[in-house]
Short mmCIF file of C-alpha atoms in Angstrom, two decimals:
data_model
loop_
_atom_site.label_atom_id
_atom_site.label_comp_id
_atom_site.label_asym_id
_atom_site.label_seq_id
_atom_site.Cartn_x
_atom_site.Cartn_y
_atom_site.Cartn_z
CA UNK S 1 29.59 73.34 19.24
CA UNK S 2 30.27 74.96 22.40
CA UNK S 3 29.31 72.42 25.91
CA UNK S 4 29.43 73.14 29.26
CA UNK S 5 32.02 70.59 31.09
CA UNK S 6 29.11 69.74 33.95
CA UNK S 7 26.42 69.36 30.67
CA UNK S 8 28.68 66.82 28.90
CA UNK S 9 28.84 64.98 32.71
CA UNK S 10 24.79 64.54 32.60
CA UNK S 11 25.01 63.36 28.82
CA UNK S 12 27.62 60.79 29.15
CA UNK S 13 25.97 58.88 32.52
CA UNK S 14 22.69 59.41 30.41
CA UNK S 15 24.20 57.78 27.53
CA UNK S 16 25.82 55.24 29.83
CA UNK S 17 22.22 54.32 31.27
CA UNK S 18 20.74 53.82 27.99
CA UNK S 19 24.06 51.84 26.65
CA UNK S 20 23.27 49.36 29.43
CA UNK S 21 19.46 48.90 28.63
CA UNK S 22 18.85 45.70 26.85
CA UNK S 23 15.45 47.35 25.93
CA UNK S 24 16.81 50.81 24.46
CA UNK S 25 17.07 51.78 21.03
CA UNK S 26 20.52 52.98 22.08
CA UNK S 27 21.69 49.35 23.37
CA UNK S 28 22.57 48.78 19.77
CA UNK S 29 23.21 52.29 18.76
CA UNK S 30 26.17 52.47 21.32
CA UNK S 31 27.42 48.92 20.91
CA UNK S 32 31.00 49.37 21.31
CA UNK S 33 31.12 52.74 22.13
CA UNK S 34 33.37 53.65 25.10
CA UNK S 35 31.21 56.43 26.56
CA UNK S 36 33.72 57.42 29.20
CA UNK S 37 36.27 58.24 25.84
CA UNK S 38 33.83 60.67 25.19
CA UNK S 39 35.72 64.26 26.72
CA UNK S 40 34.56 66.71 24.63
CA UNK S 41 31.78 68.14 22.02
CA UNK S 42 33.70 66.94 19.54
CA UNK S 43 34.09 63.55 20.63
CA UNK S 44 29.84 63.74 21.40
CA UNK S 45 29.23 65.19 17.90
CA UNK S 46 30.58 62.16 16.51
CA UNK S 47 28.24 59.40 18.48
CA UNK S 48 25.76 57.63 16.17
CA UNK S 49 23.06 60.34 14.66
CA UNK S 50 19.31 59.55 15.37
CA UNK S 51 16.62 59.34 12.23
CA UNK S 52 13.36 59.39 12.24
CA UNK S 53 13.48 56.20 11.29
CA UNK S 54 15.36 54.87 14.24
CA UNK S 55 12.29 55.71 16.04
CA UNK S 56 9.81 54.22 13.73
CA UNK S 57 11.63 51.12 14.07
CA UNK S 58 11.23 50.68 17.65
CA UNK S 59 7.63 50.91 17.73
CA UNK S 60 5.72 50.68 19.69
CA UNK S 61 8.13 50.78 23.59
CA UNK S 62 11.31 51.29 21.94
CA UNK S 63 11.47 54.26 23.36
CA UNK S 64 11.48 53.64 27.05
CA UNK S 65 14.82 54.21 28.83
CA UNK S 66 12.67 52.44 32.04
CA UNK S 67 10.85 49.34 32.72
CA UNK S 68 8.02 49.07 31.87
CA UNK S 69 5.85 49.15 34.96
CA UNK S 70 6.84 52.64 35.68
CA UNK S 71 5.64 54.13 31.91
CA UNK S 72 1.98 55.68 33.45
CA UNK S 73 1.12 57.11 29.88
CA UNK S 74 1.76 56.95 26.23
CA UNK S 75 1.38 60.27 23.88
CA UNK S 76 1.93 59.64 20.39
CA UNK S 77 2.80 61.35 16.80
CA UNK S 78 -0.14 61.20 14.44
CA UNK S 79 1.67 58.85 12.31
CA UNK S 80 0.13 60.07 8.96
CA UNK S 81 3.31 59.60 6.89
CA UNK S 82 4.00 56.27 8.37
CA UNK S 83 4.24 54.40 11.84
CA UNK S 84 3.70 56.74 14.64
CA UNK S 85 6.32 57.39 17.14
CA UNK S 86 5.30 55.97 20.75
CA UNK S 87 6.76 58.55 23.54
CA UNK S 88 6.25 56.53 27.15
CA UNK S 89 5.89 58.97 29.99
CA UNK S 90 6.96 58.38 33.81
CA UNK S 91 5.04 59.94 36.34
CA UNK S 92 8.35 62.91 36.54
CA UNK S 93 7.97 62.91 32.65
CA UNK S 94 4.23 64.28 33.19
CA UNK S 95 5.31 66.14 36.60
CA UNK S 96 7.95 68.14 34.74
CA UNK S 97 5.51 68.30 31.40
CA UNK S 98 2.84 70.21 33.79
CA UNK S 99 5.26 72.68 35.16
CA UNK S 100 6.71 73.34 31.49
CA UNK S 101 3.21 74.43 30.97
CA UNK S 102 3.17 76.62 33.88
CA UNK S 103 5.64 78.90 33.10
CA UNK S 104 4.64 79.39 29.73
CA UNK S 105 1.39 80.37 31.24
CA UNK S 106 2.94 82.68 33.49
CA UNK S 107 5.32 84.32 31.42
CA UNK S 108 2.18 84.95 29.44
CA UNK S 109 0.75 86.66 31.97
CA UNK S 110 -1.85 84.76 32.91
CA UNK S 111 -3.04 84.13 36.39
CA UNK S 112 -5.12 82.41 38.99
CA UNK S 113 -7.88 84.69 38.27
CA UNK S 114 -8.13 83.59 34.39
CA UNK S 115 -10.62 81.26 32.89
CA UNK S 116 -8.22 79.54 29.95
CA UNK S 117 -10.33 77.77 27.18
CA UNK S 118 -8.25 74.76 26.00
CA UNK S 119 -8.53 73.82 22.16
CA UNK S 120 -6.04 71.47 20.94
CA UNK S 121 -6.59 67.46 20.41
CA UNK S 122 -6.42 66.43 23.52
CA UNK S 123 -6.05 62.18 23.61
CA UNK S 124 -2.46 60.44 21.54
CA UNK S 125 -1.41 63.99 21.06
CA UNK S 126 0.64 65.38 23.75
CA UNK S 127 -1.00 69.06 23.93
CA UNK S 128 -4.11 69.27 24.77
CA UNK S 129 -3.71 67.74 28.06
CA UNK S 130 -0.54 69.50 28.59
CA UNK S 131 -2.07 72.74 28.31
CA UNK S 132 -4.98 71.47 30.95
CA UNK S 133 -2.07 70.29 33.59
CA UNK S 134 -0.58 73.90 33.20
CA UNK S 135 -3.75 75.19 33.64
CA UNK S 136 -4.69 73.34 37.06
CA UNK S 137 -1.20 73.52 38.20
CA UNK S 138 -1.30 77.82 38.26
CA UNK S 139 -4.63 77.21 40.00
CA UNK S 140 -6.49 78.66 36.90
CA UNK S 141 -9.97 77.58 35.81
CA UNK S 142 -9.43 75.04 33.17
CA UNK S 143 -12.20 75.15 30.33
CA UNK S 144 -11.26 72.06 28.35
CA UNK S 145 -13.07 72.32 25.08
CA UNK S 146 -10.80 70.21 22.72
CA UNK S 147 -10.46 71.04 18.80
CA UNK S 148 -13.39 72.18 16.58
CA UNK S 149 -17.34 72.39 17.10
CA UNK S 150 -16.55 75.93 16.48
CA UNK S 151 -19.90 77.26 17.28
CA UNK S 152 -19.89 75.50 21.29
CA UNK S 153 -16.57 77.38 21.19
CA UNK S 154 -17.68 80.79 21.02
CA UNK S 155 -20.46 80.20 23.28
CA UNK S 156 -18.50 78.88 25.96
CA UNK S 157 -16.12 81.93 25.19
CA UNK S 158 -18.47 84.05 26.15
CA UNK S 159 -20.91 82.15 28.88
CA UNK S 160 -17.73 81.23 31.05
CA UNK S 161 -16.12 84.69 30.25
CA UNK S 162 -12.74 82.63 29.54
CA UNK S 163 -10.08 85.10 29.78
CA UNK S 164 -7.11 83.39 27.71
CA UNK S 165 -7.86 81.29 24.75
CA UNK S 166 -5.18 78.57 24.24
CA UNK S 167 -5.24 77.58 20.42
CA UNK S 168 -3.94 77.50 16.81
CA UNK S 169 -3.01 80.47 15.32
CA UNK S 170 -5.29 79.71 12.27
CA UNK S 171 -7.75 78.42 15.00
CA UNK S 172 -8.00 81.18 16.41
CA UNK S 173 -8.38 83.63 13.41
CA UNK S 174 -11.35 81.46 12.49
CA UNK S 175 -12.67 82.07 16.18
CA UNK S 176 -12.53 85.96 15.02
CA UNK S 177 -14.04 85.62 12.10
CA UNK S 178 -16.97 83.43 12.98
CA UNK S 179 -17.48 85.80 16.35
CA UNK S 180 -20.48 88.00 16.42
CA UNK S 181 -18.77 89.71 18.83
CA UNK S 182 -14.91 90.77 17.88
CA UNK S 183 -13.97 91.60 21.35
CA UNK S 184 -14.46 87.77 22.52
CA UNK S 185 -11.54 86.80 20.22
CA UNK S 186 -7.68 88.32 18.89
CA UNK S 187 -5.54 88.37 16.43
CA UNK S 188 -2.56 86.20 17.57
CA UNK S 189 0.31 84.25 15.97
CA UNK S 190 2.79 82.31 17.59
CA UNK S 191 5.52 84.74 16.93
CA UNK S 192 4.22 87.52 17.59
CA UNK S 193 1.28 88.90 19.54
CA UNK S 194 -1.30 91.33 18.28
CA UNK S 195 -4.73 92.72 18.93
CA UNK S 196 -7.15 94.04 16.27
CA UNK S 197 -8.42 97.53 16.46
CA UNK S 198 -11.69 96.27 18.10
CA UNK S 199 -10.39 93.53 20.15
CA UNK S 200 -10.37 95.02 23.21
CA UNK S 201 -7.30 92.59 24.38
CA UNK S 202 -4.95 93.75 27.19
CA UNK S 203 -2.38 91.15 26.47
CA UNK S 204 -1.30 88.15 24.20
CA UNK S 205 1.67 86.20 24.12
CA UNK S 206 2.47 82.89 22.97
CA UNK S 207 2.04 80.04 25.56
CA UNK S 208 4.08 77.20 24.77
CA UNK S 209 6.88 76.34 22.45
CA UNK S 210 7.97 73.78 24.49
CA UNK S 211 8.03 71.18 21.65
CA UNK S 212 7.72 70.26 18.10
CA UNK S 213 3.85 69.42 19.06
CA UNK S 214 2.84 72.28 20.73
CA UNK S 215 5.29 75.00 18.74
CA UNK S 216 2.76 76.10 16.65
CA UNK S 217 0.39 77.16 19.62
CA UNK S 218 -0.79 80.39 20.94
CA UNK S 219 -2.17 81.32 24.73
CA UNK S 220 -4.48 84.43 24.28
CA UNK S 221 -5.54 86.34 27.18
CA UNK S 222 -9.03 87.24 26.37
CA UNK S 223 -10.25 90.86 27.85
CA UNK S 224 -11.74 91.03 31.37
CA UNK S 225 -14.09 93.08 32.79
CA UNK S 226 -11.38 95.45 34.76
CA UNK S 227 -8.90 95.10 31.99
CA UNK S 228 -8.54 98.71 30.20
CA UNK S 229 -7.96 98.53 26.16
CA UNK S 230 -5.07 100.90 25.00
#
């Protein structure tokens, strides 16, 4: 495991922080650890590994490496296979969450000018909301439809003339295939960005894989009016 000297710096007075917290999940986990021992990636691969687990048993703050006055938000996992996993947010952790979003819009290629149709959960989970921050902090027009009623979906798609469609992969295949008109939706996958025959898409590129939440989404950018199909 190769580490940058200044990168192992951050981690240890980050580990140091959260070895002092009486209210961290790593106040135990580095009990008796001397962090400032810790000089290279091989002394850091060998600190305590986190489970799962570890974070189930800390529900529901565990998680906070701040007090709790400054947490401004909770997102959470859906906790279908057991507890859920409580992630607090500061005010910076939404700040930096929105600009995250941002670029990924940008390197998508969308703009100021686009109208960007939001369809992931928005609430617990961390992405739909994400993906509206983004959206307001490019100066886009945020459309922010949330999952399903599939049929309010396609009309909004083509009343506001939304311009990138920010969704599922499957989600968005069903979108095509429930369209009466096959130019309103595309063909995309997370990977890998493609327009059908008869899309009449300009560009598509995947949005966000900023995390294990959001991986799985795609940012289409929907034809405009000037846009040219090749």
């Amino acid at each position: 495991m190769q580490m940058k000297p200044e990168t192992l710096s951050i981690i240890k007075q980050q580990a140091k922080r959260l070895q002092a917290l009486e209210t961290s999940l790593y106040h135990e986990k580095f009990k008796g650890i001397d962090i400032d021992a810790i000089e290279t990636a091989e002394d850091f691969a060998r600190l305590p590994f986190t489970e799962k687990k570890d974070l189930r048993d800390v529900y529901p703050l565990g998680l906070a490496a701040v007090p709790e006055e400054q947490i401004v938000r909770i997102h959470s996992s859906s906790g279908t296979t057991g507890t859920p996993i409580i992630i607090p947010y500061t005010q910076k952790d939404v700040d930096d969450w929105a600009i995250l979003f941002e670029r990924c819009y940008r390197i998508a290629g969308v703009t100021m000018n686009d109208r960007v149709q939001i369809t992931p959960g928005y609430g617990l989970w961390t992405a739909g909301i994400g993906f509206q921050l983004g959206v307001e902090r490019l100066g886009a027009m945020a459309v922010p439809m949330g999952p399903g009623n599939t049929e309010k979906q396609l009309r909004f798609l083509e009343d506001m003339k939304s311009t990138v469609l920010c969704a599922t992969s499957s989600y968005a295949l069903l979108l095509a295939k429930r369209s009466p008109n096959a130019a309103s939706v595309t063909k995309c996958t997370s990977k890998k960005a493609s327009s059908a025959p008869n899309a009449g898409v300009k560009k598509c590129a995947a949005a966000s894989r900023a995390n294990s939440a959001s991986s799985s989404t795609t940012s289409t950018a929907l034809p405009r009016s000037t846009d040219r199909v090749s």
